Amino acid sequence: MIRGLFILSPMQISCHSVRKTYGTHVALADVTLDAGFAHTLALIGPSGGGKSTLLRILAGLEMPDSGKVSIDGRPMVFEEAWMHKYRVKVGIVFQGYNLFPHLTALQNVLLPLHQVHKLTDSNQRAIAALDRFRMADHANKKPSELSGGQRQRVAIARALAADPEVLFMDEPTAALDPEMTAEVLEVIAGLRGAKQPLLLVTHEMGFARETADAVAFVSDGRVLECCDAGSFFSDPQSPGAIRFLERILKY
């Protein structure tokens, strides 16, 4: 059930009949979504339900087999030349950090600023981004010398250093222990205060409930429910969402 969304807001995401398959596996069957949100849209649902695939399409990392997608009223064109230009405008953070192991934290942040964005103030931007996430003192350390939480903070700094229009995060705490998870969630919550538009795949229900403006519940390759976060967690409508929350929030 796609409930009415929302008040007029800075970010609008629309999908119509989006389908994606990998061989015989149907990752997204028929995704239709129309979501507006002030700062954060959380994609939640059971593992294997299609959340990460949908995020990757919205981030320009995957092309759907069929369907239409628009971001802020601008249609996505699923051709490589257009997708390349689009990817330059967004920031992406993965659960596995995706840092280059042979580069220092500073060099990891600098690399896309130099090679992709061709920015003349890349050094200042990189240092400022690391400092923003309390990593300036670790700028010359390689990933192997950092904790998981520190690596993820470097990955977030790298994604934000070029001032992206929107930030995509795919389960950024999945590889972390509880203490490091809390550390990274604190950093992500701070992005809301900075008014950074954010699309987030997460299994952290408490965090989604407290931080997200809107929630899209993705299961079996479809968006079964989409509404503001408060309404979703207090009064889920679809049977799949009700079962999911009962199971997840039981303990």
PDB file of C-alpha atoms in Angstrom:
ATOM      1  CA  MET A   1       0.000   0.000   0.000  1.00  0.00           C
ATOM      2  CA  ILE A   2       1.512   3.293  -1.104  1.00  0.00           C
ATOM      3  CA  ARG A   3       0.044   5.901   1.180  1.00  0.00           C
ATOM      4  CA  GLY A   4      -0.007   9.547   0.186  1.00  0.00           C
ATOM      5  CA  LEU A   5       3.393  11.201   0.250  1.00  0.00           C
ATOM      6  CA  PHE A   6       4.170  13.921   1.545  1.00  0.00           C
ATOM      7  CA  ILE A   7       4.467  17.611   2.162  1.00  0.00           C
ATOM      8  CA  LEU A   8       6.349  19.585  -0.464  1.00  0.00           C
ATOM      9  CA  SER A   9       9.984  18.684   0.114  1.00  0.00           C
ATOM     10  CA  PRO A  10      13.482  19.125  -1.321  1.00  0.00           C
ATOM     11  CA  MET A  11      13.817  15.612  -2.779  1.00  0.00           C
ATOM     12  CA  GLN A  12      11.353  13.648  -4.923  1.00  0.00           C
ATOM     13  CA  ILE A  13      11.901  10.066  -6.079  1.00  0.00           C
ATOM     14  CA  SER A  14       9.550   8.440  -8.593  1.00  0.00           C
ATOM     15  CA  CYS A  15       9.646   4.930 -10.051  1.00  0.00           C
ATOM     16  CA  HIS A  16       7.121   3.376 -12.396  1.00  0.00           C
ATOM     17  CA  SER A  17       7.047  -0.372 -13.165  1.00  0.00           C
ATOM     18  CA  VAL A  18      10.792  -0.816 -12.584  1.00  0.00           C
ATOM     19  CA  ARG A  19      11.981  -4.365 -13.223  1.00  0.00           C
ATOM     20  CA  LYS A  20      15.436  -5.913 -12.800  1.00  0.00           C
ATOM     21  CA  THR A  21      16.473  -9.534 -13.254  1.00  0.00           C
ATOM     22  CA  TYR A  22      19.761 -11.391 -12.917  1.00  0.00           C
ATOM     23  CA  GLY A  23      19.437 -14.469 -15.074  1.00  0.00           C
ATOM     24  CA  THR A  24      16.345 -16.265 -13.778  1.00  0.00           C
ATOM     25  CA  HIS A  25      16.325 -14.336 -10.478  1.00  0.00           C
ATOM     26  CA  VAL A  26      13.827 -11.479 -10.328  1.00  0.00           C
ATOM     27  CA  ALA A  27      15.365  -8.828  -8.056  1.00  0.00           C
ATOM     28  CA  LEU A  28      12.725  -6.175  -8.742  1.00  0.00           C
ATOM     29  CA  ALA A  29       9.382  -7.333 -10.098  1.00  0.00           C
ATOM     30  CA  ASP A  30       7.328  -4.169 -10.527  1.00  0.00           C
ATOM     31  CA  VAL A  31       8.517  -1.293  -8.375  1.00  0.00           C
ATOM     32  CA  THR A  32       6.268   1.734  -8.319  1.00  0.00           C
ATOM     33  CA  LEU A  33       7.177   4.479  -5.895  1.00  0.00           C
ATOM     34  CA  ASP A  34       6.461   8.170  -5.448  1.00  0.00           C
ATOM     35  CA  ALA A  35       8.242   9.578  -2.410  1.00  0.00           C
ATOM     36  CA  GLY A  36       9.017  13.082  -1.264  1.00  0.00           C
ATOM     37  CA  PHE A  37      11.182  13.657   1.776  1.00  0.00           C
ATOM     38  CA  ALA A  38      12.929  16.511   3.500  1.00  0.00           C
ATOM     39  CA  HIS A  39      16.235  14.787   4.196  1.00  0.00           C
ATOM     40  CA  THR A  40      16.179  10.985   4.547  1.00  0.00           C
ATOM     41  CA  LEU A  41      14.368   8.126   2.794  1.00  0.00           C
ATOM     42  CA  ALA A  42      15.039   4.726   4.380  1.00  0.00           C
ATOM     43  CA  LEU A  43      14.608   1.569   2.308  1.00  0.00           C
ATOM     44  CA  ILE A  44      13.825  -1.268   4.704  1.00  0.00           C
ATOM     45  CA  GLY A  45      12.569  -4.833   4.483  1.00  0.00           C
ATOM     46  CA  PRO A  46      13.699  -8.459   4.626  1.00  0.00           C
ATOM     47  CA  SER A  47      17.054  -9.561   3.249  1.00  0.00           C
ATOM     48  CA  GLY A  48      16.908 -10.388  -0.441  1.00  0.00           C
ATOM     49  CA  GLY A  49      13.783  -8.307  -0.951  1.00  0.00           C
ATOM     50  CA  GLY A  50      15.324  -5.906  -3.470  1.00  0.00           C
ATOM     51  CA  LYS A  51      16.386  -2.915  -1.339  1.00  0.00           C
ATOM     52  CA  SER A  52      19.996  -2.782  -2.474  1.00  0.00           C
ATOM     53  CA  THR A  53      19.086  -3.368  -6.122  1.00  0.00           C
ATOM     54  CA  LEU A  54      16.627  -0.473  -6.009  1.00  0.00           C
ATOM     55  CA  LEU A  55      19.232   1.765  -4.342  1.00  0.00           C
ATOM     56  CA  ARG A  56      21.838   0.848  -6.961  1.00  0.00           C
ATOM     57  CA  ILE A  57      19.432   1.764  -9.765  1.00  0.00           C
ATOM     58  CA  LEU A  58      18.608   5.097  -8.124  1.00  0.00           C
ATOM     59  CA  ALA A  59      22.334   5.740  -7.649  1.00  0.00           C
ATOM     60  CA  GLY A  60      23.078   5.032 -11.304  1.00  0.00           C
ATOM     61  CA  LEU A  61      25.110   1.887 -10.651  1.00  0.00           C
ATOM     62  CA  GLU A  62      22.623  -0.503 -12.289  1.00  0.00           C
ATOM     63  CA  MET A  63      20.283  -0.224 -15.244  1.00  0.00           C
ATOM     64  CA  PRO A  64      16.771  -1.669 -14.951  1.00  0.00           C
ATOM     65  CA  ASP A  65      15.437  -4.046 -17.576  1.00  0.00           C
ATOM     66  CA  SER A  66      12.354  -1.853 -17.935  1.00  0.00           C
ATOM     67  CA  GLY A  67      10.479   0.950 -16.226  1.00  0.00           C
ATOM     68  CA  LYS A  68      10.957   4.663 -15.613  1.00  0.00           C
ATOM     69  CA  VAL A  69      12.742   6.547 -12.837  1.00  0.00           C
ATOM     70  CA  SER A  70      12.955  10.263 -12.109  1.00  0.00           C
ATOM     71  CA  ILE A  71      14.823  12.244  -9.471  1.00  0.00           C
ATOM     72  CA  ASP A  72      13.342  15.641  -8.631  1.00  0.00           C
ATOM     73  CA  GLY A  73      11.254  15.490 -11.784  1.00  0.00           C
ATOM     74  CA  ARG A  74      14.256  14.782 -14.013  1.00  0.00           C
ATOM     75  CA  PRO A  75      14.000  11.429 -15.842  1.00  0.00           C
ATOM     76  CA  MET A  76      16.966   9.100 -15.553  1.00  0.00           C
ATOM     77  CA  VAL A  77      18.305   8.056 -18.956  1.00  0.00           C
ATOM     78  CA  PHE A  78      19.671   4.543 -18.767  1.00  0.00           C
ATOM     79  CA  GLU A  79      22.478   5.011 -21.255  1.00  0.00           C
ATOM     80  CA  GLU A  80      26.118   4.887 -20.200  1.00  0.00           C
ATOM     81  CA  ALA A  81      27.052   8.448 -21.240  1.00  0.00           C
ATOM     82  CA  TRP A  82      24.166   9.960 -19.266  1.00  0.00           C
ATOM     83  CA  MET A  83      24.754   7.627 -16.313  1.00  0.00           C
ATOM     84  CA  HIS A  84      28.413   8.638 -16.122  1.00  0.00           C
ATOM     85  CA  LYS A  85      27.493  12.314 -15.827  1.00  0.00           C
ATOM     86  CA  TYR A  86      24.828  11.486 -13.248  1.00  0.00           C
ATOM     87  CA  ARG A  87      27.163   9.430 -11.050  1.00  0.00           C
ATOM     88  CA  VAL A  88      29.537  12.400 -10.794  1.00  0.00           C
ATOM     89  CA  LYS A  89      26.746  14.370  -9.075  1.00  0.00           C
ATOM     90  CA  VAL A  90      25.945  11.827  -6.357  1.00  0.00           C
ATOM     91  CA  GLY A  91      27.812  10.310  -3.424  1.00  0.00           C
ATOM     92  CA  ILE A  92      27.757   6.584  -2.660  1.00  0.00           C
ATOM     93  CA  VAL A  93      28.772   4.718   0.516  1.00  0.00           C
ATOM     94  CA  PHE A  94      28.921   0.918   0.559  1.00  0.00           C
ATOM     95  CA  GLN A  95      28.774  -1.495   3.471  1.00  0.00           C
ATOM     96  CA  GLY A  96      32.263  -2.791   2.629  1.00  0.00           C
ATOM     97  CA  TYR A  97      33.858   0.707   2.631  1.00  0.00           C
ATOM     98  CA  ASN A  98      35.443   0.214  -0.844  1.00  0.00           C
ATOM     99  CA  LEU A  99      38.602   2.035   0.223  1.00  0.00           C
ATOM    100  CA  PHE A 100      41.817   1.422  -1.708  1.00  0.00           C
ATOM    101  CA  PRO A 101      44.030  -0.561   0.718  1.00  0.00           C
ATOM    102  CA  HIS A 102      47.322   0.815  -0.625  1.00  0.00           C
ATOM    103  CA  LEU A 103      46.255   4.476  -0.180  1.00  0.00           C
ATOM    104  CA  THR A 104      46.061   6.534   2.994  1.00  0.00           C
ATOM    105  CA  ALA A 105      42.775   7.943   4.260  1.00  0.00           C
ATOM    106  CA  LEU A 106      43.654  11.327   2.751  1.00  0.00           C
ATOM    107  CA  GLN A 107      44.630   9.783  -0.585  1.00  0.00           C
ATOM    108  CA  ASN A 108      41.359   7.809  -0.688  1.00  0.00           C
ATOM    109  CA  VAL A 109      39.389  11.038  -0.311  1.00  0.00           C
ATOM    110  CA  LEU A 110      41.606  12.921  -2.757  1.00  0.00           C
ATOM    111  CA  LEU A 111      41.471  10.367  -5.562  1.00  0.00           C
ATOM    112  CA  PRO A 112      37.925  11.062  -6.883  1.00  0.00           C
ATOM    113  CA  LEU A 113      38.354  14.796  -6.333  1.00  0.00           C
ATOM    114  CA  HIS A 114      41.421  14.705  -8.603  1.00  0.00           C
ATOM    115  CA  GLN A 115      40.472  12.041 -11.130  1.00  0.00           C
ATOM    116  CA  VAL A 116      36.700  12.427 -11.438  1.00  0.00           C
ATOM    117  CA  HIS A 117      35.773  15.951 -10.399  1.00  0.00           C
ATOM    118  CA  LYS A 118      38.997  17.708 -11.512  1.00  0.00           C
ATOM    119  CA  LEU A 119      38.693  20.160  -8.623  1.00  0.00           C
ATOM    120  CA  THR A 120      41.400  22.752  -8.098  1.00  0.00           C
ATOM    121  CA  ASP A 121      40.796  22.911  -4.333  1.00  0.00           C
ATOM    122  CA  SER A 122      40.846  19.143  -3.824  1.00  0.00           C
ATOM    123  CA  ASN A 123      43.458  19.178  -1.044  1.00  0.00           C
ATOM    124  CA  GLN A 124      41.496  21.661   1.054  1.00  0.00           C
ATOM    125  CA  ARG A 125      38.246  19.778   0.419  1.00  0.00           C
ATOM    126  CA  ALA A 126      39.748  16.425   1.386  1.00  0.00           C
ATOM    127  CA  ILE A 127      41.284  17.715   4.608  1.00  0.00           C
ATOM    128  CA  ALA A 128      38.074  19.534   5.536  1.00  0.00           C
ATOM    129  CA  ALA A 129      35.994  16.391   4.879  1.00  0.00           C
ATOM    130  CA  LEU A 130      38.228  14.261   7.095  1.00  0.00           C
ATOM    131  CA  ASP A 131      38.183  16.898   9.804  1.00  0.00           C
ATOM    132  CA  ARG A 132      34.368  17.060   9.656  1.00  0.00           C
ATOM    133  CA  PHE A 133      34.206  13.390  10.609  1.00  0.00           C
ATOM    134  CA  ARG A 134      37.007  13.522  13.180  1.00  0.00           C
ATOM    135  CA  MET A 135      39.488  11.724  10.946  1.00  0.00           C
ATOM    136  CA  ALA A 136      42.042  14.479  10.290  1.00  0.00           C
ATOM    137  CA  ASP A 137      44.436  12.965  12.849  1.00  0.00           C
ATOM    138  CA  HIS A 138      44.300   9.678  10.913  1.00  0.00           C
ATOM    139  CA  ALA A 139      44.782  11.189   7.442  1.00  0.00           C
ATOM    140  CA  ASN A 140      48.081   9.406   6.793  1.00  0.00           C
ATOM    141  CA  LYS A 141      46.940   5.961   7.942  1.00  0.00           C
ATOM    142  CA  LYS A 142      46.011   3.205   5.533  1.00  0.00           C
ATOM    143  CA  PRO A 143      42.686   1.340   5.915  1.00  0.00           C
ATOM    144  CA  SER A 144      44.376  -1.618   7.614  1.00  0.00           C
ATOM    145  CA  GLU A 145      45.436   0.740  10.421  1.00  0.00           C
ATOM    146  CA  LEU A 146      41.871   1.970  11.047  1.00  0.00           C
ATOM    147  CA  SER A 147      38.911   0.447  12.853  1.00  0.00           C
ATOM    148  CA  GLY A 148      35.777  -0.457  10.930  1.00  0.00           C
ATOM    149  CA  GLY A 149      34.002   2.639  12.166  1.00  0.00           C
ATOM    150  CA  GLN A 150      36.927   4.828  11.146  1.00  0.00           C
ATOM    151  CA  ARG A 151      37.043   3.263   7.680  1.00  0.00           C
ATOM    152  CA  GLN A 152      33.355   3.964   7.208  1.00  0.00           C
ATOM    153  CA  ARG A 153      33.856   7.563   8.319  1.00  0.00           C
ATOM    154  CA  VAL A 154      36.570   7.922   5.679  1.00  0.00           C
ATOM    155  CA  ALA A 155      34.181   6.442   3.098  1.00  0.00           C
ATOM    156  CA  ILE A 156      31.493   8.952   4.099  1.00  0.00           C
ATOM    157  CA  ALA A 157      34.025  11.802   3.968  1.00  0.00           C
ATOM    158  CA  ARG A 158      35.057  10.704   0.472  1.00  0.00           C
ATOM    159  CA  ALA A 159      31.439  10.574  -0.699  1.00  0.00           C
ATOM    160  CA  LEU A 160      30.649  14.044   0.642  1.00  0.00           C
ATOM    161  CA  ALA A 161      33.865  15.892  -0.219  1.00  0.00           C
ATOM    162  CA  ALA A 162      32.590  16.919  -3.653  1.00  0.00           C
ATOM    163  CA  ASP A 163      29.242  18.244  -2.312  1.00  0.00           C
ATOM    164  CA  PRO A 164      26.953  15.689  -4.007  1.00  0.00           C
ATOM    165  CA  GLU A 165      23.324  16.504  -4.746  1.00  0.00           C
ATOM    166  CA  VAL A 166      22.251  13.355  -2.898  1.00  0.00           C
ATOM    167  CA  LEU A 167      24.024  10.677  -0.848  1.00  0.00           C
ATOM    168  CA  PHE A 168      23.243   6.959  -1.264  1.00  0.00           C
ATOM    169  CA  MET A 169      24.194   4.532   1.517  1.00  0.00           C
ATOM    170  CA  ASP A 170      23.836   0.756   1.205  1.00  0.00           C
ATOM    171  CA  GLU A 171      23.742  -0.840   4.666  1.00  0.00           C
ATOM    172  CA  PRO A 172      26.677   1.246   5.920  1.00  0.00           C
ATOM    173  CA  THR A 173      26.729  -0.498   9.324  1.00  0.00           C
ATOM    174  CA  ALA A 174      26.293  -4.111   8.160  1.00  0.00           C
ATOM    175  CA  ALA A 175      29.968  -5.019   8.649  1.00  0.00           C
ATOM    176  CA  LEU A 176      30.358  -3.304  12.028  1.00  0.00           C
ATOM    177  CA  ASP A 177      30.100  -4.447  15.631  1.00  0.00           C
ATOM    178  CA  PRO A 178      27.547  -2.705  17.905  1.00  0.00           C
ATOM    179  CA  GLU A 179      29.956  -0.047  19.199  1.00  0.00           C
ATOM    180  CA  MET A 180      31.147   0.877  15.719  1.00  0.00           C
ATOM    181  CA  THR A 181      27.565   0.770  14.447  1.00  0.00           C
ATOM    182  CA  ALA A 182      26.568   3.382  17.015  1.00  0.00           C
ATOM    183  CA  GLU A 183      29.555   5.502  15.977  1.00  0.00           C
ATOM    184  CA  VAL A 184      28.609   5.480  12.284  1.00  0.00           C
ATOM    185  CA  LEU A 185      24.893   6.000  12.964  1.00  0.00           C
ATOM    186  CA  GLU A 186      25.806   9.107  14.959  1.00  0.00           C
ATOM    187  CA  VAL A 187      27.702  10.412  11.930  1.00  0.00           C
ATOM    188  CA  ILE A 188      24.755   9.667   9.615  1.00  0.00           C
ATOM    189  CA  ALA A 189      22.304  11.344  11.987  1.00  0.00           C
ATOM    190  CA  GLY A 190      24.494  14.435  11.823  1.00  0.00           C
ATOM    191  CA  LEU A 191      23.982  14.593   8.059  1.00  0.00           C
ATOM    192  CA  ARG A 192      20.296  15.240   8.688  1.00  0.00           C
ATOM    193  CA  GLY A 193      21.217  18.344  10.648  1.00  0.00           C
ATOM    194  CA  ALA A 194      23.379  19.424   7.706  1.00  0.00           C
ATOM    195  CA  LYS A 195      20.345  19.017   5.401  1.00  0.00           C
ATOM    196  CA  GLN A 196      22.113  16.480   3.195  1.00  0.00           C
ATOM    197  CA  PRO A 197      19.544  14.534   1.114  1.00  0.00           C
ATOM    198  CA  LEU A 198      20.076  10.862   1.880  1.00  0.00           C
ATOM    199  CA  LEU A 199      18.745   7.523   0.614  1.00  0.00           C
ATOM    200  CA  LEU A 200      19.639   4.749   2.995  1.00  0.00           C
ATOM    201  CA  VAL A 201      19.268   0.964   3.000  1.00  0.00           C
ATOM    202  CA  THR A 202      19.329  -0.147   6.623  1.00  0.00           C
ATOM    203  CA  HIS A 203      18.342  -2.928   9.010  1.00  0.00           C
ATOM    204  CA  GLU A 204      18.596  -0.542  11.975  1.00  0.00           C
ATOM    205  CA  MET A 205      14.879  -0.046  12.660  1.00  0.00           C
ATOM    206  CA  GLY A 206      15.308   2.190  15.687  1.00  0.00           C
ATOM    207  CA  PHE A 207      17.566   4.479  13.707  1.00  0.00           C
ATOM    208  CA  ALA A 208      15.165   4.562  10.739  1.00  0.00           C
ATOM    209  CA  ARG A 209      12.245   5.362  13.026  1.00  0.00           C
ATOM    210  CA  GLU A 210      14.059   8.244  14.715  1.00  0.00           C
ATOM    211  CA  THR A 211      15.948   9.699  11.757  1.00  0.00           C
ATOM    212  CA  ALA A 212      14.120   9.041   8.476  1.00  0.00           C
ATOM    213  CA  ASP A 213      11.429  11.344   7.120  1.00  0.00           C
ATOM    214  CA  ALA A 214      10.019   8.597   4.925  1.00  0.00           C
ATOM    215  CA  VAL A 215      10.183   4.818   4.723  1.00  0.00           C
ATOM    216  CA  ALA A 216       9.753   2.524   1.732  1.00  0.00           C
ATOM    217  CA  PHE A 217       9.134  -1.112   2.673  1.00  0.00           C
ATOM    218  CA  VAL A 218      10.640  -3.360  -0.014  1.00  0.00           C
ATOM    219  CA  SER A 219       9.845  -7.079  -0.116  1.00  0.00           C
ATOM    220  CA  ASP A 220       9.682  -9.728  -2.834  1.00  0.00           C
ATOM    221  CA  GLY A 221      10.935  -7.248  -5.405  1.00  0.00           C
ATOM    222  CA  ARG A 222       8.182  -4.696  -4.813  1.00  0.00           C
ATOM    223  CA  VAL A 223       7.560  -1.603  -2.714  1.00  0.00           C
ATOM    224  CA  LEU A 224       4.635  -2.792  -0.597  1.00  0.00           C
ATOM    225  CA  GLU A 225       4.292   0.333   1.493  1.00  0.00           C
ATOM    226  CA  CYS A 226       5.660   3.866   1.451  1.00  0.00           C
ATOM    227  CA  CYS A 227       4.793   6.699   3.801  1.00  0.00           C
ATOM    228  CA  ASP A 228       6.246   8.991   6.445  1.00  0.00           C
ATOM    229  CA  ALA A 229       8.299   7.130   9.027  1.00  0.00           C
ATOM    230  CA  GLY A 230       6.026   7.916  11.963  1.00  0.00           C
ATOM    231  CA  SER A 231       2.974   6.474  10.230  1.00  0.00           C
ATOM    232  CA  PHE A 232       4.816   3.387   9.055  1.00  0.00           C
ATOM    233  CA  PHE A 233       6.167   2.391  12.454  1.00  0.00           C
ATOM    234  CA  SER A 234       2.997   3.240  14.387  1.00  0.00           C
ATOM    235  CA  ASP A 235       0.441   1.890  11.916  1.00  0.00           C
ATOM    236  CA  PRO A 236       1.824  -0.341   9.127  1.00  0.00           C
ATOM    237  CA  GLN A 237      -0.846  -1.280   6.600  1.00  0.00           C
ATOM    238  CA  SER A 238       0.476  -4.084   4.409  1.00  0.00           C
ATOM    239  CA  PRO A 239       0.497  -7.631   5.863  1.00  0.00           C
ATOM    240  CA  GLY A 240       4.155  -8.021   4.902  1.00  0.00           C
ATOM    241  CA  ALA A 241       5.172  -4.883   6.776  1.00  0.00           C
ATOM    242  CA  ILE A 242       3.143  -5.886   9.836  1.00  0.00           C
ATOM    243  CA  ARG A 243       4.826  -9.321   9.968  1.00  0.00           C
ATOM    244  CA  PHE A 244       8.256  -7.796   9.394  1.00  0.00           C
ATOM    245  CA  LEU A 245       7.930  -5.256  12.209  1.00  0.00           C
ATOM    246  CA  GLU A 246       6.473  -7.825  14.609  1.00  0.00           C
ATOM    247  CA  ARG A 247       9.453 -10.078  13.987  1.00  0.00           C
ATOM    248  CA  ILE A 248      12.127  -7.350  14.024  1.00  0.00           C
ATOM    249  CA  LEU A 249      10.793  -5.365  17.006  1.00  0.00           C
ATOM    250  CA  LYS A 250       9.866  -8.385  19.118  1.00  0.00           C
ATOM    251  CA  TYR A 251      13.015  -8.281  21.245  1.00  0.00           C
TER     252      TYR A 251
END
